[in-house]
PDB file of C-alpha atoms and ligand atoms in Angstrom:
ATOM      1  CA  MET A   1       0.000   0.000   0.000  1.00 60.00           C
ATOM      2  CA  ASP A   2       1.456   3.319  -1.054  1.00 68.00           C
ATOM      3  CA  ALA A   3       1.118   5.793   1.795  1.00 68.00           C
ATOM      4  CA  LYS A   4       3.400   8.812   1.459  1.00 83.00           C
ATOM      5  CA  ILE A   5       1.799  11.226   3.885  1.00 94.00           C
ATOM      6  CA  ARG A   6       3.117  10.992   7.456  1.00 96.00           C
ATOM      7  CA  LEU A   7       1.231  12.602  10.305  1.00 96.00           C
ATOM      8  CA  TYR A   8       2.159  13.082  13.940  1.00 97.00           C
ATOM      9  CA  VAL A   9      -0.837  12.515  16.244  1.00 97.00           C
ATOM     10  CA  GLU A  10      -1.200  12.807  19.997  1.00 95.00           C
ATOM     11  CA  HIS A  11      -3.161   9.587  20.346  1.00 97.00           C
ATOM     12  CA  PRO A  12      -2.322   5.960  21.153  1.00 97.00           C
ATOM     13  CA  LEU A  13      -1.642   3.779  18.094  1.00 98.00           C
ATOM     14  CA  GLY A  14      -2.233   0.025  17.825  1.00 97.00           C
ATOM     15  CA  GLU A  15      -3.988  -2.565  15.688  1.00 96.00           C
ATOM     16  CA  GLY A  16      -7.601  -1.532  14.992  1.00 95.00           C
ATOM     17  CA  GLN A  17      -7.179   1.661  17.024  1.00 97.00           C
ATOM     18  CA  SER A  18      -9.276   4.539  15.745  1.00 97.00           C
ATOM     19  CA  VAL A  19      -7.592   7.915  15.715  1.00 98.00           C
ATOM     20  CA  PRO A  20      -9.552  11.189  15.597  1.00 97.00           C
ATOM     21  CA  LEU A  21      -8.124  14.119  13.657  1.00 96.00           C
ATOM     22  CA  ASP A  22      -8.403  17.706  14.819  1.00 94.00           C
ATOM     23  CA  ARG A  23      -9.386  20.570  12.553  1.00 95.00           C
ATOM     24  CA  PRO A  24      -5.893  21.597  11.361  1.00 93.00           C
ATOM     25  CA  GLN A  25      -4.996  17.963  10.630  1.00 94.00           C
ATOM     26  CA  ALA A  26      -8.283  17.449   8.723  1.00 96.00           C
ATOM     27  CA  HIS A  27      -7.668  20.661   6.784  1.00 95.00           C
ATOM     28  CA  TYR A  28      -4.175  19.490   5.861  1.00 94.00           C
ATOM     29  CA  LEU A  29      -5.129  15.934   4.940  1.00 96.00           C
ATOM     30  CA  PHE A  30      -8.447  16.485   3.160  1.00 96.00           C
ATOM     31  CA  GLY A  31      -8.198  20.143   2.077  1.00 94.00           C
ATOM     32  CA  VAL A  32      -4.522  20.598   1.190  1.00 94.00           C
ATOM     33  CA  MET A  33      -3.513  17.020   0.326  1.00 94.00           C
ATOM     34  CA  ARG A  34      -6.928  16.135  -1.227  1.00 95.00           C
ATOM     35  CA  GLN A  35      -7.195  12.761   0.537  1.00 95.00           C
ATOM     36  CA  ALA A  36     -10.591  11.086   1.026  1.00 95.00           C
ATOM     37  CA  ALA A  37     -12.148   8.099   2.816  1.00 96.00           C
ATOM     38  CA  GLY A  38     -10.236   4.920   1.964  1.00 96.00           C
ATOM     39  CA  ALA A  39      -6.851   6.701   1.576  1.00 96.00           C
ATOM     40  CA  HIS A  40      -3.823   5.402   3.457  1.00 96.00           C
ATOM     41  CA  VAL A  41      -1.636   7.541   5.712  1.00 96.00           C
ATOM     42  CA  LEU A  42       1.320   6.828   8.005  1.00 97.00           C
ATOM     43  CA  LEU A  43       0.889   7.846  11.639  1.00 98.00           C
ATOM     44  CA  PHE A  44       3.328   8.133  14.539  1.00 98.00           C
ATOM     45  CA  ASN A  45       2.988   9.560  18.035  1.00 97.00           C
ATOM     46  CA  GLY A  46       6.542   9.424  19.376  1.00 96.00           C
ATOM     47  CA  GLN A  47       5.772   6.314  21.445  1.00 96.00           C
ATOM     48  CA  ASP A  48       4.180   3.483  19.462  1.00 98.00           C
ATOM     49  CA  GLY A  49       6.292   3.456  16.287  1.00 98.00           C
ATOM     50  CA  GLU A  50       4.820   4.142  12.857  1.00 98.00           C
ATOM     51  CA  TRP A  51       1.449   2.756  11.727  1.00 98.00           C
ATOM     52  CA  LEU A  52      -0.301   2.446   8.396  1.00 97.00           C
ATOM     53  CA  ALA A  53      -3.806   3.836   8.829  1.00 97.00           C
ATOM     54  CA  GLN A  54      -6.854   4.197   6.609  1.00 97.00           C
ATOM     55  CA  VAL A  55      -9.178   7.181   6.449  1.00 97.00           C
ATOM     56  CA  VAL A  56     -12.612   6.111   7.736  1.00 97.00           C
ATOM     57  CA  GLU A  57     -14.287   9.524   7.942  1.00 96.00           C
ATOM     58  CA  ALA A  58     -13.183  12.684   6.179  1.00 95.00           C
ATOM     59  CA  GLY A  59     -14.723  16.052   7.042  1.00 93.00           C
ATOM     60  CA  LYS A  60     -13.836  19.735   6.968  1.00 89.00           C
ATOM     61  CA  ARG A  61     -13.606  20.019  10.737  1.00 92.00           C
ATOM     62  CA  GLY A  62     -12.281  16.596  11.616  1.00 94.00           C
ATOM     63  CA  GLY A  63     -11.983  12.988  10.606  1.00 96.00           C
ATOM     64  CA  VAL A  64     -11.239   9.492  11.813  1.00 97.00           C
ATOM     65  CA  LEU A  65      -8.477   7.101  10.804  1.00 98.00           C
ATOM     66  CA  ALA A  66      -8.139   3.410  11.695  1.00 98.00           C
ATOM     67  CA  CYS A  67      -4.730   1.806  12.298  1.00 98.00           C
ATOM     68  CA  VAL A  68      -4.079  -1.208  10.045  1.00 97.00           C
ATOM     69  CA  SER A  69      -0.554  -2.461  10.790  1.00 97.00           C
ATOM     70  CA  GLN A  70       2.734  -1.292  12.254  1.00 97.00           C
ATOM     71  CA  THR A  71       5.264  -0.224   9.621  1.00 97.00           C
ATOM     72  CA  LYS A  72       8.168   0.721  11.942  1.00 96.00           C
ATOM     73  CA  PRO A  73       8.944   0.153  15.603  1.00 97.00           C
ATOM     74  CA  LEU A  74       9.737   3.155  17.818  1.00 97.00           C
ATOM     75  CA  GLN A  75      13.337   4.145  17.156  1.00 95.00           C
ATOM     76  CA  MET A  76      14.713   6.229  20.000  1.00 95.00           C
ATOM     77  CA  PRO A  77      17.617   8.576  19.260  1.00 96.00           C
ATOM     78  CA  PRO A  78      20.755   8.372  21.422  1.00 96.00           C
ATOM     79  CA  ASP A  79      20.519  10.304  24.694  1.00 97.00           C
ATOM     80  CA  VAL A  80      22.007  13.574  23.477  1.00 98.00           C
ATOM     81  CA  TRP A  81      20.520  17.013  24.177  1.00 98.00           C
ATOM     82  CA  LEU A  82      21.186  20.086  22.111  1.00 98.00           C
ATOM     83  CA  CYS A  83      21.503  23.106  24.433  1.00 98.00           C
ATOM     84  CA  PHE A  84      21.741  26.327  22.455  1.00 98.00           C
ATOM     85  CA  ALA A  85      21.196  30.049  22.874  1.00 96.00           C
ATOM     86  CA  PRO A  86      18.321  31.227  20.632  1.00 93.00           C
ATOM     87  CA  ILE A  87      19.336  33.530  17.805  1.00 90.00           C
ATOM     88  CA  LYS A  88      17.183  35.146  15.091  1.00 89.00           C
ATOM     89  CA  LYS A  89      13.793  33.549  14.535  1.00 88.00           C
ATOM     90  CA  THR A  90      14.410  31.730  11.248  1.00 92.00           C
ATOM     91  CA  ARG A  91      17.859  30.578  12.349  1.00 94.00           C
ATOM     92  CA  THR A  92      16.430  29.245  15.613  1.00 95.00           C
ATOM     93  CA  ASP A  93      13.757  27.403  13.593  1.00 96.00           C
ATOM     94  CA  PHE A  94      16.576  25.959  11.490  1.00 97.00           C
ATOM     95  CA  ILE A  95      18.433  24.707  14.593  1.00 98.00           C
ATOM     96  CA  VAL A  96      15.315  22.958  15.932  1.00 98.00           C
ATOM     97  CA  GLU A  97      14.551  21.406  12.545  1.00 98.00           C
ATOM     98  CA  LYS A  98      18.112  20.136  12.003  1.00 98.00           C
ATOM     99  CA  ALA A  99      18.537  18.887  15.583  1.00 98.00           C
ATOM    100  CA  THR A 100      15.367  16.808  15.137  1.00 98.00           C
ATOM    101  CA  GLU A 101      16.468  15.381  11.791  1.00 98.00           C
ATOM    102  CA  MET A 102      19.940  14.607  13.110  1.00 98.00           C
ATOM    103  CA  GLY A 103      18.690  12.732  16.175  1.00 97.00           C
ATOM    104  CA  ALA A 104      18.651  14.955  19.267  1.00 98.00           C
ATOM    105  CA  ALA A 105      16.705  13.461  22.181  1.00 98.00           C
ATOM    106  CA  ARG A 106      15.856  16.861  23.677  1.00 98.00           C
ATOM    107  CA  ILE A 107      16.272  20.463  22.614  1.00 98.00           C
ATOM    108  CA  VAL A 108      17.071  22.979  25.340  1.00 98.00           C
ATOM    109  CA  PRO A 109      16.962  26.710  24.541  1.00 98.00           C
ATOM    110  CA  MET A 110      19.116  28.493  27.122  1.00 97.00           C
ATOM    111  CA  GLN A 111      19.485  32.176  27.912  1.00 97.00           C
ATOM    112  CA  THR A 112      23.135  33.077  28.250  1.00 97.00           C
ATOM    113  CA  GLU A 113      24.572  36.505  29.086  1.00 96.00           C
ATOM    114  CA  PHE A 114      24.889  37.457  25.419  1.00 96.00           C
ATOM    115  CA  THR A 115      21.652  35.862  24.186  1.00 92.00           C
ATOM    116  CA  ASN A 116      19.838  38.439  22.034  1.00 78.00           C
ATOM    117  CA  SER A 117      16.296  37.332  22.768  1.00 76.00           C
ATOM    118  CA  GLY A 118      14.774  36.913  26.231  1.00 79.00           C
ATOM    119  CA  ARG A 119      11.748  35.015  24.875  1.00 87.00           C
ATOM    120  CA  ILE A 120      11.006  32.086  22.621  1.00 91.00           C
ATOM    121  CA  GLN A 121       7.755  30.781  21.190  1.00 92.00           C
ATOM    122  CA  ARG A 122       8.087  27.277  22.534  1.00 96.00           C
ATOM    123  CA  ASP A 123       4.919  25.960  20.840  1.00 96.00           C
ATOM    124  CA  ARG A 124       6.107  27.216  17.466  1.00 96.00           C
ATOM    125  CA  LEU A 125       9.488  25.572  17.936  1.00 97.00           C
ATOM    126  CA  GLN A 126       7.819  22.332  19.047  1.00 98.00           C
ATOM    127  CA  ALA A 127       5.674  22.425  15.889  1.00 96.00           C
ATOM    128  CA  HIS A 128       8.886  22.726  13.845  1.00 97.00           C
ATOM    129  CA  ALA A 129      10.248  19.616  15.585  1.00 98.00           C
ATOM    130  CA  VAL A 130       7.025  17.736  14.735  1.00 97.00           C
ATOM    131  CA  GLU A 131       7.207  18.807  11.074  1.00 96.00           C
ATOM    132  CA  ALA A 132      10.857  17.793  10.864  1.00 97.00           C
ATOM    133  CA  ALA A 133      10.081  14.349  12.323  1.00 97.00           C
ATOM    134  CA  GLU A 134       7.156  13.930   9.888  1.00 96.00           C
ATOM    135  CA  GLN A 135       9.421  14.757   6.982  1.00 95.00           C
ATOM    136  CA  CYS A 136      12.517  12.724   7.947  1.00 95.00           C
ATOM    137  CA  GLY A 137      10.768   9.436   8.687  1.00 95.00           C
ATOM    138  CA  GLY A 138      11.594   9.564  12.401  1.00 95.00           C
ATOM    139  CA  THR A 139       9.285   7.942  14.917  1.00 97.00           C
ATOM    140  CA  TYR A 140      10.389  10.157  17.831  1.00 97.00           C
ATOM    141  CA  VAL A 141       9.870  13.883  18.385  1.00 98.00           C
ATOM    142  CA  PRO A 142      12.344  15.623  20.735  1.00 98.00           C
ATOM    143  CA  GLU A 143      10.756  17.854  23.332  1.00 98.00           C
ATOM    144  CA  VAL A 144      11.681  21.532  23.054  1.00 98.00           C
ATOM    145  CA  GLY A 145      12.120  22.883  26.585  1.00 98.00           C
ATOM    146  CA  GLU A 146      11.163  26.298  27.926  1.00 96.00           C
ATOM    147  CA  LEU A 147      13.898  28.922  27.747  1.00 97.00           C
ATOM    148  CA  ILE A 148      16.086  28.394  30.808  1.00 96.00           C
ATOM    149  CA  ARG A 149      18.796  30.662  32.186  1.00 96.00           C
ATOM    150  CA  PHE A 150      22.296  29.249  31.706  1.00 97.00           C
ATOM    151  CA  ASP A 151      23.108  29.566  35.433  1.00 97.00           C
ATOM    152  CA  ARG A 152      19.925  27.770  36.441  1.00 97.00           C
ATOM    153  CA  LEU A 153      20.630  24.958  34.005  1.00 97.00           C
ATOM    154  CA  MET A 154      24.179  24.630  35.350  1.00 96.00           C
ATOM    155  CA  ASP A 155      23.133  24.801  39.022  1.00 95.00           C
ATOM    156  CA  GLY A 156      21.235  21.517  38.722  1.00 88.00           C
ATOM    157  CA  TRP A 157      23.571  19.755  36.294  1.00 95.00           C
ATOM    158  CA  GLY A 158      25.557  17.121  38.282  1.00 87.00           C
ATOM    159  CA  ASP A 159      28.040  14.704  36.700  1.00 86.00           C
ATOM    160  CA  ALA A 160      25.725  12.166  35.068  1.00 91.00           C
ATOM    161  CA  ARG A 161      25.362  13.962  31.716  1.00 95.00           C
ATOM    162  CA  GLN A 162      28.585  14.887  29.956  1.00 94.00           C
ATOM    163  CA  ILE A 163      28.855  18.164  28.083  1.00 95.00           C
ATOM    164  CA  MET A 164      30.399  18.685  24.669  1.00 95.00           C
ATOM    165  CA  PHE A 165      31.262  22.363  25.103  1.00 96.00           C
ATOM    166  CA  CYS A 166      31.765  23.939  21.685  1.00 96.00           C
ATOM    167  CA  ASP A 167      34.353  26.595  22.461  1.00 94.00           C
ATOM    168  CA  GLU A 168      35.363  28.830  19.566  1.00 90.00           C
ATOM    169  CA  GLU A 169      38.386  30.040  21.539  1.00 89.00           C
ATOM    170  CA  LEU A 170      40.028  26.628  21.351  1.00 84.00           C
ATOM    171  CA  THR A 171      42.560  26.336  18.569  1.00 72.00           C
ATOM    172  CA  THR A 172      43.375  22.653  18.712  1.00 71.00           C
ATOM    173  CA  SER A 173      40.832  19.984  17.979  1.00 70.00           C
ATOM    174  CA  LEU A 174      39.898  17.910  20.987  1.00 69.00           C
ATOM    175  CA  THR A 175      37.149  15.950  19.323  1.00 70.00           C
ATOM    176  CA  SER A 176      39.202  12.753  19.737  1.00 72.00           C
ATOM    177  CA  ARG A 177      38.323  13.009  23.444  1.00 72.00           C
ATOM    178  CA  LEU A 178      34.710  12.243  22.547  1.00 75.00           C
ATOM    179  CA  ARG A 179      35.511   8.704  21.496  1.00 68.00           C
ATOM    180  CA  GLY A 180      34.312   5.874  23.682  1.00 67.00           C
ATOM    181  CA  GLU A 181      32.583   8.027  26.299  1.00 67.00           C
ATOM    182  CA  ALA A 182      29.131   6.468  26.204  1.00 74.00           C
ATOM    183  CA  GLY A 183      26.167   7.593  28.316  1.00 89.00           C
ATOM    184  CA  PRO A 184      24.028  10.726  28.361  1.00 96.00           C
ATOM    185  CA  TRP A 185      25.488  13.808  26.696  1.00 96.00           C
ATOM    186  CA  ALA A 186      24.558  17.419  25.936  1.00 97.00           C
ATOM    187  CA  ILE A 187      26.019  19.644  23.224  1.00 98.00           C
ATOM    188  CA  PHE A 188      26.461  23.319  24.200  1.00 98.00           C
ATOM    189  CA  ILE A 189      26.361  26.026  21.525  1.00 98.00           C
ATOM    190  CA  GLY A 190      26.631  29.713  22.405  1.00 97.00           C
ATOM    191  CA  PRO A 191      24.825  32.747  20.931  1.00 96.00           C
ATOM    192  CA  GLU A 192      26.043  35.133  18.203  1.00 93.00           C
ATOM    193  CA  GLY A 193      28.211  36.943  20.749  1.00 94.00           C
ATOM    194  CA  GLY A 194      29.589  33.672  22.135  1.00 95.00           C
ATOM    195  CA  PHE A 195      29.655  32.577  25.798  1.00 96.00           C
ATOM    196  CA  SER A 196      30.810  35.211  28.295  1.00 96.00           C
ATOM    197  CA  GLU A 197      34.170  34.724  30.050  1.00 96.00           C
ATOM    198  CA  ARG A 198      32.330  33.814  33.240  1.00 97.00           C
ATOM    199  CA  GLU A 199      30.182  31.199  31.481  1.00 97.00           C
ATOM    200  CA  ARG A 200      33.218  29.837  29.675  1.00 96.00           C
ATOM    201  CA  ALA A 201      35.122  29.543  32.969  1.00 96.00           C
ATOM    202  CA  ARG A 202      32.181  27.780  34.576  1.00 96.00           C
ATOM    203  CA  LEU A 203      31.968  25.244  31.751  1.00 96.00           C
ATOM    204  CA  ARG A 204      35.730  24.711  31.626  1.00 93.00           C
ATOM    205  CA  GLY A 205      35.748  24.028  35.346  1.00 93.00           C
ATOM    206  CA  MET A 206      33.122  21.314  35.179  1.00 93.00           C
ATOM    207  CA  GLU A 207      34.198  17.709  35.542  1.00 89.00           C
ATOM    208  CA  ALA A 208      31.465  16.666  33.103  1.00 91.00           C
ATOM    209  CA  ALA A 209      32.484  19.075  30.336  1.00 92.00           C
ATOM    210  CA  VAL A 210      34.758  18.310  27.376  1.00 91.00           C
ATOM    211  CA  SER A 211      35.817  21.422  25.430  1.00 91.00           C
ATOM    212  CA  VAL A 212      35.740  20.903  21.699  1.00 93.00           C
ATOM    213  CA  SER A 213      36.879  22.970  18.727  1.00 92.00           C
ATOM    214  CA  LEU A 214      34.885  22.933  15.510  1.00 93.00           C
ATOM    215  CA  GLY A 215      37.846  24.030  13.406  1.00 91.00           C
ATOM    216  CA  PRO A 216      39.854  27.206  12.844  1.00 90.00           C
ATOM    217  CA  ARG A 217      36.955  29.363  11.579  1.00 93.00           C
ATOM    218  CA  ILE A 218      34.197  30.877  13.720  1.00 95.00           C
ATOM    219  CA  LEU A 219      30.940  29.276  12.684  1.00 97.00           C
ATOM    220  CA  ARG A 220      27.543  30.871  12.987  1.00 96.00           C
ATOM    221  CA  ALA A 221      25.587  29.311  15.823  1.00 96.00           C
ATOM    222  CA  ASP A 222      23.242  27.445  13.449  1.00 97.00           C
ATOM    223  CA  THR A 223      26.179  26.037  11.454  1.00 98.00           C
ATOM    224  CA  ALA A 224      27.949  25.136  14.713  1.00 98.00           C
ATOM    225  CA  ALA A 225      24.862  23.225  15.935  1.00 98.00           C
ATOM    226  CA  VAL A 226      24.785  21.100  12.770  1.00 98.00           C
ATOM    227  CA  ALA A 227      28.571  20.547  12.816  1.00 97.00           C
ATOM    228  CA  ALA A 228      28.530  19.561  16.494  1.00 97.00           C
ATOM    229  CA  MET A 229      25.597  17.164  16.074  1.00 97.00           C
ATOM    230  CA  THR A 230      27.451  15.566  13.135  1.00 96.00           C
ATOM    231  CA  LEU A 231      30.672  15.101  15.129  1.00 93.00           C
ATOM    232  CA  TRP A 232      28.843  13.734  18.143  1.00 94.00           C
ATOM    233  CA  GLN A 233      26.661  11.349  16.137  1.00 95.00           C
ATOM    234  CA  GLN A 234      29.697  10.127  14.207  1.00 91.00           C
ATOM    235  CA  SER A 235      31.824   9.599  17.349  1.00 90.00           C
ATOM    236  CA  LEU A 236      29.296   8.362  19.896  1.00 92.00           C
ATOM    237  CA  GLY A 237      25.800   8.249  18.426  1.00 92.00           C
ATOM    238  CA  ASP A 238      23.775   6.104  16.040  1.00 91.00           C
ATOM    239  CA  TRP A 239      25.660   7.054  12.853  1.00 89.00           C
ATOM    240  CA  GLN A 240      28.598   4.792  13.684  1.00 76.00           C
TER     241      GLN A 240
HETATM  242  N1  SAM B 301      32.108  34.777  20.069  1.00 58.43           N
HETATM  243  C1  SAM B 301      32.115  34.717  18.671  1.00 58.43           C
HETATM  244  C2  SAM B 301      32.328  36.078  18.090  1.00 58.43           C
HETATM  245  O1  SAM B 301      31.538  36.976  18.388  1.00 58.43           O
HETATM  246  O2  SAM B 301      33.230  36.159  17.315  1.00 58.43           O
HETATM  247  C3  SAM B 301      31.000  34.043  17.943  1.00 58.43           C
HETATM  248  C4  SAM B 301      30.257  32.937  18.581  1.00 58.43           C
HETATM  249  S1  SAM B 301      29.688  31.729  17.431  1.00 58.43           S
HETATM  250  C5  SAM B 301      28.829  32.707  16.290  1.00 58.43           C
HETATM  251  C6  SAM B 301      28.368  30.914  18.272  1.00 58.43           C
HETATM  252  C7  SAM B 301      28.732  29.628  18.953  1.00 58.43           C
HETATM  253  O3  SAM B 301      29.038  28.619  17.999  1.00 58.43           O
HETATM  254  C8  SAM B 301      29.912  29.663  19.871  1.00 58.43           C
HETATM  255  O4  SAM B 301      29.619  30.176  21.158  1.00 58.43           O
HETATM  256  C9  SAM B 301      30.336  28.200  19.926  1.00 58.43           C
HETATM  257  O5  SAM B 301      29.574  27.481  20.851  1.00 58.43           O
HETATM  258  C10 SAM B 301      30.030  27.733  18.514  1.00 58.43           C
HETATM  259  N2  SAM B 301      31.190  27.816  17.625  1.00 58.43           N
HETATM  260  C11 SAM B 301      31.329  28.571  16.505  1.00 58.43           C
HETATM  261  N3  SAM B 301      32.512  28.351  15.902  1.00 58.43           N
HETATM  262  C12 SAM B 301      33.171  27.437  16.654  1.00 58.43           C
HETATM  263  C13 SAM B 301      34.441  26.789  16.553  1.00 58.43           C
HETATM  264  N4  SAM B 301      35.274  27.033  15.576  1.00 58.43           N
HETATM  265  N5  SAM B 301      34.761  25.900  17.524  1.00 58.43           N
HETATM  266  C14 SAM B 301      33.925  25.631  18.539  1.00 58.43           C
HETATM  267  N6  SAM B 301      32.708  26.207  18.694  1.00 58.43           N
HETATM  268  C15 SAM B 301      32.322  27.084  17.755  1.00 58.43           C
END
């Protein structure tokens, strides 16, 4: 059965399970994508894998699908968070989209001393993560956290989760230190103005932090996020 449309739903999925659609989903599926009763769609909810489902009822304000069979089991990403300082709107959207595609388990916007924006639209960013997961064939959607102050995040950190601290002031590559260190990790990317000296000193002084260079050029924060996710996934994640 040829089902190309993938939809994220907040509803349990299982054999014979019926799944109601809300108005925006019905608009997308029946209005934009011109699907009708009998059509097949792929569903995932971040917990039960991916399911082939058939449209049972199609309306302007809603609809109902019925799960037929599982097409993919749930595939969890490795336990790596992307902690980054929000930048301009479209570039922040880009970071969330790419982190989802590349396999981040959680996305943590953090407010550092030089972060330009003191607010984020968390729901909008979460919607970007959902869209990215729909598009890339993933069965998991990383949660986008509320904006948290850097100091608050650090105060409760502990030693259990290691930090890949992307430090543009480093000149020599230390990425070899990433090899073989399994367990939970977080990648730290600073804002346009970089981390402050105080923040840098705090990170450098942490037992759990490994300082890493991303090469001799200063990358924009969005480029740095993609480069860091690539290095981490290649060294320790599920790209090996
Ligand atoms: N402080 C810099 C400046 O104003 O020249 C720019 C910071 S850079 C745009 C944003 C973030 O990307 C940095 O805080 C760092 O986390 C990461 N980054 C960029 N280039 C890097 C590099 N070559 N090595 C390690 N991290 C880098």
